[in-house]
Short mmCIF file of C-alpha atoms and ligand atoms in Angstrom, two decimals:
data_model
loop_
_atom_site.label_atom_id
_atom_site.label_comp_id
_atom_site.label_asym_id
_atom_site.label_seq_id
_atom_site.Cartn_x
_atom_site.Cartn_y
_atom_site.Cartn_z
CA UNK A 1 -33.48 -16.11 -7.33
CA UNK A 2 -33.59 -15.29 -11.11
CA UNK A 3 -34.29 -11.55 -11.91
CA UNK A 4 -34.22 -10.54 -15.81
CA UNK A 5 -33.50 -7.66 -17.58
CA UNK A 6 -35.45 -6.86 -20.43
CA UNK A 7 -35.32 -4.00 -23.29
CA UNK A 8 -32.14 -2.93 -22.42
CA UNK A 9 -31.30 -0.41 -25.13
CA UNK A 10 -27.57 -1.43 -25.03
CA UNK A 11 -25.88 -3.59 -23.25
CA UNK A 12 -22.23 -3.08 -22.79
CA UNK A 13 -18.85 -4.70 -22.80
CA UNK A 14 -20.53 -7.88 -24.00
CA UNK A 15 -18.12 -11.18 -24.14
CA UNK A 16 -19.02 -14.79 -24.89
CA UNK A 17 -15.09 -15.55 -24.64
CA UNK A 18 -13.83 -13.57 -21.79
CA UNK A 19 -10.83 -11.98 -22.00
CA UNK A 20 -7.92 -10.79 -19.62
CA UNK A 21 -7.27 -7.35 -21.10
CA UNK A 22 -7.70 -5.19 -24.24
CA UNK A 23 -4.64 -3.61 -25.13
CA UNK A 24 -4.17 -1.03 -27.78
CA UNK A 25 -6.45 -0.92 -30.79
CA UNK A 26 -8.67 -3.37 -29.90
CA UNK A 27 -9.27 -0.86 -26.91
CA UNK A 28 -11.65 1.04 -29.76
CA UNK A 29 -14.25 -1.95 -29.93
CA UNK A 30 -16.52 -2.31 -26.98
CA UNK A 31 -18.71 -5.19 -27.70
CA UNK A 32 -22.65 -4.81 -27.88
CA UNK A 33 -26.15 -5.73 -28.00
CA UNK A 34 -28.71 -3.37 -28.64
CA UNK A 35 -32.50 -4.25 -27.60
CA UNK A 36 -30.78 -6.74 -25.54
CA UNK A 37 -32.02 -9.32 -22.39
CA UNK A 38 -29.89 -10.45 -19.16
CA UNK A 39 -30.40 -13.12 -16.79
CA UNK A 40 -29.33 -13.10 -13.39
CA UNK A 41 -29.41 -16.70 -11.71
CA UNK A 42 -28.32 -16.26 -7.97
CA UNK A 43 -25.37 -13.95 -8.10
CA UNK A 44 -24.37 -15.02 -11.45
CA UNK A 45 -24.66 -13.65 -14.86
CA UNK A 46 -26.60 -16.53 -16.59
CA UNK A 47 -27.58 -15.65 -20.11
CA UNK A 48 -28.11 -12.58 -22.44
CA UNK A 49 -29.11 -12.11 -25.83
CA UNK A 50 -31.10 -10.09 -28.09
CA UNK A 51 -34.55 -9.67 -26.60
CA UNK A 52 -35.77 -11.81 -30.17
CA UNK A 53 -33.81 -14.08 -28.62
CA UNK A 54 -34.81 -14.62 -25.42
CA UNK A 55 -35.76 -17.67 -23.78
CA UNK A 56 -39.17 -18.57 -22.10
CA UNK A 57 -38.39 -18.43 -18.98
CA UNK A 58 -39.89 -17.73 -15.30
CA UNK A 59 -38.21 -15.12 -13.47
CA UNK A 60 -38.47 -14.28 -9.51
CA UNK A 61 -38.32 -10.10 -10.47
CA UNK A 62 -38.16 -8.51 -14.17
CA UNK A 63 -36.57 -4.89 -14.07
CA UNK A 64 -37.66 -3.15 -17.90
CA UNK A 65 -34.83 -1.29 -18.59
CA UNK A 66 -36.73 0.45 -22.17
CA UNK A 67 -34.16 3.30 -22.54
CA UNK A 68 -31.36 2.03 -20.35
CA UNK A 69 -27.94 1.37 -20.69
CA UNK A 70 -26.62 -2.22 -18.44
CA UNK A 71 -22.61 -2.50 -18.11
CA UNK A 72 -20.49 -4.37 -15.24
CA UNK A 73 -19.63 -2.63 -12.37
CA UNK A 74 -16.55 -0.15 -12.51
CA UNK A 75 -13.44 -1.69 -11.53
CA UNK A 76 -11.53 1.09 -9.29
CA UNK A 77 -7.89 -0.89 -8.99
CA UNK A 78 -6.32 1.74 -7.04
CA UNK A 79 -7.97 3.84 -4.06
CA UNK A 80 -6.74 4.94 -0.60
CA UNK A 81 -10.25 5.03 0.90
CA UNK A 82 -9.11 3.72 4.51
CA UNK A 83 -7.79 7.44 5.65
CA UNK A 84 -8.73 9.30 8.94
CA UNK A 85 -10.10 12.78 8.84
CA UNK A 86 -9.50 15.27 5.44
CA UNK A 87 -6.74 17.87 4.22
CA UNK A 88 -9.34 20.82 3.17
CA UNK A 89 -7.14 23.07 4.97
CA UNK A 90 -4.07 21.93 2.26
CA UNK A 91 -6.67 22.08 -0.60
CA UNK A 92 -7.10 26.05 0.67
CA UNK A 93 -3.79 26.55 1.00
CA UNK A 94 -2.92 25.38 -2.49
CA UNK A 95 -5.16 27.71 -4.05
CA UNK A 96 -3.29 30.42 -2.22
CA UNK A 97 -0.33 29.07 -4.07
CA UNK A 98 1.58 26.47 -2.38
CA UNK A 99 2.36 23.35 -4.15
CA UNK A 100 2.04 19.41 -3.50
CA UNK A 101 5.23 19.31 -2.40
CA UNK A 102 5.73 22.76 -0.42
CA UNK A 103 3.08 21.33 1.87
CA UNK A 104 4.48 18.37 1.94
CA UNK A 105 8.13 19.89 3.07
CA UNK A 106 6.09 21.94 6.25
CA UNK A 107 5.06 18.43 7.49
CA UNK A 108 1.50 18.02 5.45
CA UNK A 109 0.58 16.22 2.72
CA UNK A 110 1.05 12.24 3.66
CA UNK A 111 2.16 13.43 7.13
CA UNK A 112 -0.42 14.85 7.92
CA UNK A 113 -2.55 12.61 7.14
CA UNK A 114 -0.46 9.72 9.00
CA UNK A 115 -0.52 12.26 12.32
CA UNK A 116 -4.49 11.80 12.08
CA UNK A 117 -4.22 8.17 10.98
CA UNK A 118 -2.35 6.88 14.05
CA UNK A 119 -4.34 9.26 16.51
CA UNK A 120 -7.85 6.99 15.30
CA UNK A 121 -8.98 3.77 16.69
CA UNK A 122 -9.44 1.09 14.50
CA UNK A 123 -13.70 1.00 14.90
CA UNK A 124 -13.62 4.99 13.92
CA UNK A 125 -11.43 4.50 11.08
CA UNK A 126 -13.53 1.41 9.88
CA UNK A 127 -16.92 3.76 10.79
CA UNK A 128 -15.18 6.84 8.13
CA UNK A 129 -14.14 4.01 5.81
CA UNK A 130 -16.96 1.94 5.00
CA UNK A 131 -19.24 5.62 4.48
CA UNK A 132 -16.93 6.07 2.30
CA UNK A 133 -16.68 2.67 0.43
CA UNK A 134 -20.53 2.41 0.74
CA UNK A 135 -20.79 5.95 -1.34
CA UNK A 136 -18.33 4.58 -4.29
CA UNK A 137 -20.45 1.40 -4.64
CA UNK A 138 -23.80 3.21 -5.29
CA UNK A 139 -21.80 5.66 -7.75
CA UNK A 140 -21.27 2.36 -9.53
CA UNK A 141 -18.22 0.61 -8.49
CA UNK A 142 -18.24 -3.36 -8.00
CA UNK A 143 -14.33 -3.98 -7.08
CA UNK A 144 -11.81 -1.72 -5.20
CA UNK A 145 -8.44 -2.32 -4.86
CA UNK A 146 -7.67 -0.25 -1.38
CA UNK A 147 -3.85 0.97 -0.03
CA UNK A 148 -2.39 1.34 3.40
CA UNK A 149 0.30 4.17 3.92
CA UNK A 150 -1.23 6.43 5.68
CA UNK A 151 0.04 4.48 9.00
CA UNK A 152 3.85 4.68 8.73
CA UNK A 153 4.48 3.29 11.66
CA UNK A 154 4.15 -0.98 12.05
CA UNK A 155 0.87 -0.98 14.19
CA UNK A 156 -0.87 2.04 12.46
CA UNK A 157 -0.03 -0.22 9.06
CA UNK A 158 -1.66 -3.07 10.10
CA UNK A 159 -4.51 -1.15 11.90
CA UNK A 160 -4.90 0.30 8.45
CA UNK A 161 -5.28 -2.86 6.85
CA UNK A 162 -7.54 -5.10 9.31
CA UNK A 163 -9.87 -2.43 8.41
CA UNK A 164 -9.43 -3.18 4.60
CA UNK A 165 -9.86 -6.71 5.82
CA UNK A 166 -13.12 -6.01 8.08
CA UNK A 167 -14.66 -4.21 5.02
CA UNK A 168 -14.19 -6.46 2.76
CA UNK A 169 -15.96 -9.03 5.34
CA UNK A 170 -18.71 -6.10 5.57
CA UNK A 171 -19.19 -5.44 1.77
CA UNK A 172 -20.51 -8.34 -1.37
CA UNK A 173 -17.74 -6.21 -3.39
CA UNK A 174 -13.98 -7.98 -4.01
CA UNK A 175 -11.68 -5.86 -1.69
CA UNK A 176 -8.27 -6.43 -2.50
CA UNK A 177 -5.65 -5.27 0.36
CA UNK A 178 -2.15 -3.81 -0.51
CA UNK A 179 0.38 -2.79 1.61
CA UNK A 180 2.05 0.78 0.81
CA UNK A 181 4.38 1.31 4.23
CA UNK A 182 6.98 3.17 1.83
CA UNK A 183 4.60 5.71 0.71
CA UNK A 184 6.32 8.29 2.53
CA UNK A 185 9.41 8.43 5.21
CA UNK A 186 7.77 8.86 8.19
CA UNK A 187 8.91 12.43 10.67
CA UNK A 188 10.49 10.21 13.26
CA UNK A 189 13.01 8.66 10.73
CA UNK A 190 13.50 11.85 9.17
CA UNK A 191 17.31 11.73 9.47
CA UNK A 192 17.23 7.90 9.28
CA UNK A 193 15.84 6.71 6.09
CA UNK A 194 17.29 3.87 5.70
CA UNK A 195 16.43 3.07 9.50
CA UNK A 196 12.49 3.47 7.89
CA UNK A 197 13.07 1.03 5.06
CA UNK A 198 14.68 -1.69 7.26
CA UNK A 199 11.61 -1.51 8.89
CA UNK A 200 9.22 -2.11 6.66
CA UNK A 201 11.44 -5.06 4.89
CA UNK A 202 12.09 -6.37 8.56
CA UNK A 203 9.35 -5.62 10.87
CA UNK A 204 6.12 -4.46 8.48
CA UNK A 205 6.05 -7.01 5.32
CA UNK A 206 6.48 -10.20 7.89
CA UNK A 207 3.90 -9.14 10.27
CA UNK A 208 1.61 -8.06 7.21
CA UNK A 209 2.17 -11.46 5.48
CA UNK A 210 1.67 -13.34 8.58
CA UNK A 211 -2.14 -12.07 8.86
CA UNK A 212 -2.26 -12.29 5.92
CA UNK A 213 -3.55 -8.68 5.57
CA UNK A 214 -2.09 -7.91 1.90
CA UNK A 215 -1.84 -9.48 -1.39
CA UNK A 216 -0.01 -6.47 -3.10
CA UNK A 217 3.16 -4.27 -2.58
CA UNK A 218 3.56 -0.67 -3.16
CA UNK A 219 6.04 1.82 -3.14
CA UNK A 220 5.98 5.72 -3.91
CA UNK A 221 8.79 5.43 -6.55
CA UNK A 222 9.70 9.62 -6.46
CA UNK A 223 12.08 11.60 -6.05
CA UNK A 224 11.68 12.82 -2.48
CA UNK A 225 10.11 9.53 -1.52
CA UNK A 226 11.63 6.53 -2.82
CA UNK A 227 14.44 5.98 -5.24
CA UNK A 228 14.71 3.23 -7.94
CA UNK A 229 17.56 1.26 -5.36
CA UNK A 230 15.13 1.71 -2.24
CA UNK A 231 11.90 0.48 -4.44
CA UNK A 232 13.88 -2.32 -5.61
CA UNK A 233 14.50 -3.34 -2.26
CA UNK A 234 11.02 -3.74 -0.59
CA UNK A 235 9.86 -5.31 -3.95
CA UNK A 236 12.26 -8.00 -3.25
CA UNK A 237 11.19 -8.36 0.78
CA UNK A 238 7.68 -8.40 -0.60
CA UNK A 239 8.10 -10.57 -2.92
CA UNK A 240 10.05 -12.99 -0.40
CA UNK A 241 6.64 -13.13 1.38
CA UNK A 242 4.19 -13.67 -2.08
CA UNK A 243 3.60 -9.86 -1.90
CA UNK A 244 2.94 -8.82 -6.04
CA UNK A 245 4.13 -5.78 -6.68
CA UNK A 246 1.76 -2.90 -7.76
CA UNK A 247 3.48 0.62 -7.39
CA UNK A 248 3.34 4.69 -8.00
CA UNK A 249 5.74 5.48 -10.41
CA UNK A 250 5.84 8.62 -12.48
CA UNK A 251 3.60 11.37 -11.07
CA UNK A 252 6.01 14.22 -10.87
CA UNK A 253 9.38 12.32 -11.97
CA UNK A 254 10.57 9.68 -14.32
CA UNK A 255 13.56 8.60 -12.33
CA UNK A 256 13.44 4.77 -13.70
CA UNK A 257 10.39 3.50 -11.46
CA UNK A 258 8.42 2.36 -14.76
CA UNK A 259 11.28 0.26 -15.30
CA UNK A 260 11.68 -1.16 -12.18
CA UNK A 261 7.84 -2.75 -11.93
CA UNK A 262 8.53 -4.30 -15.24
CA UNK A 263 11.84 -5.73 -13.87
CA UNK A 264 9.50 -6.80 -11.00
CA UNK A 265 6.66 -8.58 -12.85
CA UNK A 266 4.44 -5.77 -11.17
CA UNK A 267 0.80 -6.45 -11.99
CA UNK A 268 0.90 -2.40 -12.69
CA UNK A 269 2.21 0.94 -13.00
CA UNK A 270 0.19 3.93 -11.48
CA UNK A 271 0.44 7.21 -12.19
CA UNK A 272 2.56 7.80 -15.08
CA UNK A 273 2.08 11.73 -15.41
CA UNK A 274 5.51 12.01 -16.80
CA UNK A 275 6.27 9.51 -19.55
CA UNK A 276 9.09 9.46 -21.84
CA UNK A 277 9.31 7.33 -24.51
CA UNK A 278 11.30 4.98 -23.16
CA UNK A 279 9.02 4.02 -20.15
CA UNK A 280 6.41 3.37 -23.42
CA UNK A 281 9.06 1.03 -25.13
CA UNK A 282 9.38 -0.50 -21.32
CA UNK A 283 5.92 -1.41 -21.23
CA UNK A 284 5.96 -3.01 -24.36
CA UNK A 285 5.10 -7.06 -24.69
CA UNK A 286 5.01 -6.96 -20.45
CA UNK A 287 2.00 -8.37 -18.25
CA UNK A 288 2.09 -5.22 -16.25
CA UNK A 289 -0.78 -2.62 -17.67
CA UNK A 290 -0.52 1.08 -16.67
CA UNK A 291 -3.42 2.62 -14.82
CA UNK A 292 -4.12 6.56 -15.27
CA UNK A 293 -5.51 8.64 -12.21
CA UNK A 294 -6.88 11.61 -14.24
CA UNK A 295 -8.79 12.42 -11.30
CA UNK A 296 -5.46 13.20 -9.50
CA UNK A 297 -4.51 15.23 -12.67
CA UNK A 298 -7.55 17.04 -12.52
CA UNK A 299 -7.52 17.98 -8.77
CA UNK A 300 -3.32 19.27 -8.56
CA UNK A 301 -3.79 20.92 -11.96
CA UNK A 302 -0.84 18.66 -13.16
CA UNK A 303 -0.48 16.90 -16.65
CA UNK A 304 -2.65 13.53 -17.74
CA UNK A 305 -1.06 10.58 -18.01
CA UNK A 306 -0.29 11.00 -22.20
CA UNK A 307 -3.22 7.63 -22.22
CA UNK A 308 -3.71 8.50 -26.20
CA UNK A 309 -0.09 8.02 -26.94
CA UNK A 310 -0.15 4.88 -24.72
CA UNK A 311 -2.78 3.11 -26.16
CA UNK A 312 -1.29 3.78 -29.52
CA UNK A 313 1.70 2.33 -29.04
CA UNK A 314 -0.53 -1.14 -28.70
CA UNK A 315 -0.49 -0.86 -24.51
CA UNK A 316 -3.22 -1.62 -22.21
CA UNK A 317 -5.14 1.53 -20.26
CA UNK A 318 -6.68 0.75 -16.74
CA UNK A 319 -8.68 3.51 -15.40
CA UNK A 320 -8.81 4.07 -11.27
CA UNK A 321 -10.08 7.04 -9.10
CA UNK A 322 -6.92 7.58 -6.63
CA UNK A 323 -9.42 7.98 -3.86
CA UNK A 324 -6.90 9.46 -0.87
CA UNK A 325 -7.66 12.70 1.05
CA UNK A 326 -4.68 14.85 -0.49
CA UNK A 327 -4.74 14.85 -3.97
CA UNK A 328 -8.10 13.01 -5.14
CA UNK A 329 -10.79 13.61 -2.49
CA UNK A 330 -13.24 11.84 -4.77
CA UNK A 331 -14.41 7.73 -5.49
CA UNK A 332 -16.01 8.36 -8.47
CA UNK A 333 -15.37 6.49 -11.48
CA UNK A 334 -17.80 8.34 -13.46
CA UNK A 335 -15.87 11.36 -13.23
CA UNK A 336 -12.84 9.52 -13.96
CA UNK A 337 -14.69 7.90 -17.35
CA UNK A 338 -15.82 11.40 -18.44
CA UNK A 339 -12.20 13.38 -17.60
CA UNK A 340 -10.39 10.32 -19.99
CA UNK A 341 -12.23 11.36 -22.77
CA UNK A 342 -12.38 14.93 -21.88
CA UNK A 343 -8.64 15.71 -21.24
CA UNK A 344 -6.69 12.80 -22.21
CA UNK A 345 -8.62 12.71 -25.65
CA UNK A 346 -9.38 8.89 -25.01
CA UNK A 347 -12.88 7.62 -26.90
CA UNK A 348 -15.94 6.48 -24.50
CA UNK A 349 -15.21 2.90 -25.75
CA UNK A 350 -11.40 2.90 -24.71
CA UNK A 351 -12.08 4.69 -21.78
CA UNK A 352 -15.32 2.25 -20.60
CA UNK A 353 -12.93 -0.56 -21.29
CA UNK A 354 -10.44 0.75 -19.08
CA UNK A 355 -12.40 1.21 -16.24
CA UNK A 356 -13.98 -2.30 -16.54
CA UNK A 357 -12.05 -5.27 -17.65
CA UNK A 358 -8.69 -3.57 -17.23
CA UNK A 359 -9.43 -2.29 -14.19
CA UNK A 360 -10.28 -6.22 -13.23
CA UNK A 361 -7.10 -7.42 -14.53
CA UNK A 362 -5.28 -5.07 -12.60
CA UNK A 363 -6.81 -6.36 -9.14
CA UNK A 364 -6.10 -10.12 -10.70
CA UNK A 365 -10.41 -10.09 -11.34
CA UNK A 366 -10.37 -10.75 -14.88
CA UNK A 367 -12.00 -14.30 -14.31
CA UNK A 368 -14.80 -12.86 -12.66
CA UNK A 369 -15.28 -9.22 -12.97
CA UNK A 370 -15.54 -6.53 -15.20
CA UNK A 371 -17.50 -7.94 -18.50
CA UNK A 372 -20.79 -9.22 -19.26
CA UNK A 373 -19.86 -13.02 -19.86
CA UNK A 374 -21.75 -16.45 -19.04
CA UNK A 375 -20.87 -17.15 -15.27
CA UNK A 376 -19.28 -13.84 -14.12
CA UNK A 377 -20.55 -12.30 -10.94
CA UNK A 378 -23.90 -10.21 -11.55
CA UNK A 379 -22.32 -6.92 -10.41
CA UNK A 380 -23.92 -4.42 -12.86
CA UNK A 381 -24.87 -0.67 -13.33
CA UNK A 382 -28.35 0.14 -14.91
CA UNK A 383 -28.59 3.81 -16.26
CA UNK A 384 -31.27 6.19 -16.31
CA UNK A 385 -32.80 6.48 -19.63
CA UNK A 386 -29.46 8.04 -21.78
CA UNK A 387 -29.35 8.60 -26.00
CA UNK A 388 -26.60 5.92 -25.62
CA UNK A 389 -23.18 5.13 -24.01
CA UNK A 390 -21.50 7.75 -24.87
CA UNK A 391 -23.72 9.86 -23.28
CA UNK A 392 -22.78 8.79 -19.72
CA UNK A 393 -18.77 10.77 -20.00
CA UNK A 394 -20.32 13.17 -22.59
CA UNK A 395 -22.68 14.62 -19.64
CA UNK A 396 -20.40 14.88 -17.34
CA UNK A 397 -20.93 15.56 -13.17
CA UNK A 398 -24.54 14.12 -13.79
CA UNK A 399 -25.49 11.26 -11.98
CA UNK A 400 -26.58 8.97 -14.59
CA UNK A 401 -27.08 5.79 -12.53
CA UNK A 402 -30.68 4.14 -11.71
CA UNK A 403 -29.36 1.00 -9.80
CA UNK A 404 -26.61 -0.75 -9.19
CA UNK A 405 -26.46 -4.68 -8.85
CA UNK A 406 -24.06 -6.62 -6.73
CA UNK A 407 -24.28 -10.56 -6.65
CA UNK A 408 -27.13 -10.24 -8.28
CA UNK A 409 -28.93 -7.82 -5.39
CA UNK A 410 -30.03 -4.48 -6.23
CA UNK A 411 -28.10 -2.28 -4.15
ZN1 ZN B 1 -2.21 6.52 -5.07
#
C-alpha cells in the first residue's frame, strides 16, 4: 500500500540524517519543507520532498493536504494511563483548600488510587485502559511510555503491567512498560518501610523481570516517598535484572534525586519542578534528558519545570503529559505543546521538538520514531487547515487535528 501526501503547506521536524536528540540551541531549529510531498510505502515513511520535486509515481490513496500542517506522532514518554476508577472527589476537595499532600496524609492521593486498583480485575482495568489509550492516540500521540504503581502490592503490580503488555499487543503504537512499585509506601507497611522496599527489590523486580513485563525502573524520589539511599537501592535491584532506570525526581523537593539518575545512567529525569542550579550543572554532558510535565504544573497550581533556563544551559527538553488520575487527569500532548510555550516561555519549535524526537529518545525510539526521516515508521498527524505551526500551541484547547496515521493507516 503506498498512500501520498501532497501540498502539504509545511511539513515538520524534517531529517535526512536522523538524530538521537536536540539539546540546547539547536532545540530553536525545527527543520522544514514548505509546499512539501510524503510517501508512505507500507508502514514506512518512504520519501518526501518539495512537491517540484516529486517523483512520478502511482499511489494506492492520495490525501491533499492544501493548507495542512504533517508532523510525526507525539511522543508521550511518561503516562500512568493503566489506573482504575478517578480522584474527582480529591480534585473538589483541593479547591476547598487541601493540598497534594494533605490528601495524601488522610490516605488519598496514590492510596487511593491503589485501594481501587487492587479491588479491579485485570479485563476491567484493561477495558478503562485501552478507552483511555485509544483517546490519546486520536489526540495525536504515536508512542507512550506507560507506569505501574498504582498496585503496591506484588500481584496488583504485575496485574498492572500484563495490562500494559495486553495493550500494547492490542494497539500498532510502541508501548513501553515500566515498573514504578516504589511510587508510594503502601498502608499495610506503613510502620515498616523498609519491610515495603525489600519487597519490591526481593519479591516485585524478579517476578517483573521474569515475565518480562518491564523494561524501565522508577522510583518517586521525594521527600515523604523515597529518599536518595532508598532510590539508590531499587535502582541497583533493577538494574541487577536489565531494568533502566527512568525516575520522578524533583516535583516538590530537590533532596539529591537528579543526582542520583545521573549516577544511575537513567535514560531520564521527570519532573524537575524544583531545580537548583546544581541539578542543571548535574545534567550537564550526561545521556539522561529531563522531561517536563507542565500539565501536572498546570493542574496542582505548582511551579513549571524552569525548561527556558534548561535549555539554555545547552540541555535536552522532552515533553510528556503525566497522564495519572491525581494530578494530570489528561493524555493530551497538545495541551502540553501549547502550556510549554505558554508558561514555561519555551518557542513552538523547542517545544514541538520536545514532544517528538526527545520524547522518542526518552522511550529508547529515536531509531524509529519521532521525525520525518527515510525508513521511520509512518506514524503522523495531519492538521486541519492552520496559518502555520505555530498556530497549533498558539490556539490553544482547539482541536486542531484532521487525521492521524499509524503504520501508515489512517486512524
Ligand atoms: Zn508521573
Amino acid at each position: 500500500m503506498k498512500i501520498l501526501i501532497k501540498n502539504i503547506k509545511q511539513l515538520l521536524q524534517v531529517r535526512d540524517n536522523p538524530v538521537q536528540k536536540v539539546s540546547g540551541a539547536d532545540m530553536r531549529s525545527l527543520p522544514l519543507l514548505e509546499d512539501a510531498f510524503l510517501l508512505v510505502e507500507g508502514d514506512r515513511i518512504a520519501d518526501y520532498g518539495k512537491m517540484t520535486d516529486l517523483p512520478d509515481t502511482q499511489a494506492d490513496e492520495v490525501i491533499d493536504a492544501s493548507g495542512r500542517v504533517v508532523l510525526p506522532t507525539w511522543c508521550d514518554s511518561h503516562t500512568h494511563i493503566v489506573y482504575a476508577g478517578n480522584r474527582e472527589q480529591e480534585f473538589v476537595d483541593r479547591i476547598n483548600g487541601l493540598t497534594y499532600e494533605e490528601i495524601a496524609n488522610r490516605g488519598g492521593g496514590i492510596l487511593n488510587s491503589a485501594k481501587k486498583l487492587q479491588d479491579t480485575p485485570e479485563d476491567e482495568l484493561y477495558e478503562q485502559s485501552a478507552k483511555r489509550l485509544e483517546e490519546v492516540i486520536a489526540l495525536g500521540t504515536g508512542a507512550v511510555e506507560i507506569k505501574s504503581g498504582y498496585g503496591l502490592t506484588a500481584d496488583a503490580e504485575l496485574k498492572m503491567l500484563r495490562v500494559v503488555k495486553k495493550l500494547r499487543a492490542h494497539y500498532g503504537i510502541p508501548v513501553k512498560a515500566t515498573f514504578l512499585g516504589a511510587h508510594a509506601i503502601p498502608a499495610a507497611y506503613k510502620s515498616d518501610r523498609e519491610g515495603y522496599i525489600d519487597l519490591i527489590i526481593n519479591e516485585m523486580i524478579p517476578a517483573v523481570a521474569q515475565e518480562g513485563l518491564a523494561e524501565y525502573v522508577d522510583v518517586f524520589c521525594e521527600k515523604g516517598y523515597f529518599t536518595t539511599e532508598e532510590t539508590e537501592a531499587i535502582l541497583e535491584a533493577g538494574k541487577a535484572f536489565g531494568l533502566i532506570p527512568k525516575i520522578h525526581v524533583n516535583q516538590f523537593h530537590a533532596i539529591g534525586g537528579v543526582q542520583t539518575g545521573v549516577k544511575y545512567n537513567a535514560l531520564s529525569v521527570d519532573h524537575l519542578e524544583v531545580m537548583r542550579d546544581e541539578d542543571i550543572e548535574a545534567l550537564k554532558g550526561t545521556e539522561t534528558i529531563p522531561v517536563a510535565l507542565p500539565s501536572c504544573s498546570y493542574f496542582l497550581s505548582i511551579p513549571y519545570t524552569p525548561a527556558r533556563q534548561m535549555i539554555d544551559a545547552g540541555l535536552p527538553l522532552a515533553l510528556a503529559t503525566d497522564y495519572n488520575p491525581g494530578s494530570t487527569p489528561s493524555g493530551n500532548m497538545n495541551f502540553v505543546v501549547a502550556t510549554a510555550c505558554i508558561k514555561m516561555k519555551i518557542t513552538p519549535e523547542e517545544a514541538i521538538n520536545a514532544a517528538t524526537i526527545n520524547g522518542a529518545y526518552a522511550m529508547g525510539l529515536s531509531d524509529t520514531h519521532g521525525s520525518i526521516s527515510r525508513g521511520k515508521k509512518a506514524n503522523l498527524i495531519i492538521t486541519k487547515e492552520v496559518p502555520g505551526y505555530a498556530y497549533l500551541p498558539y490556539a490553544f484547547g482547539s482541536n486542531h487535528i484532521e487525521q492521524v496515521m499509524i503504520n501508515g493507516n489512517i486512524n
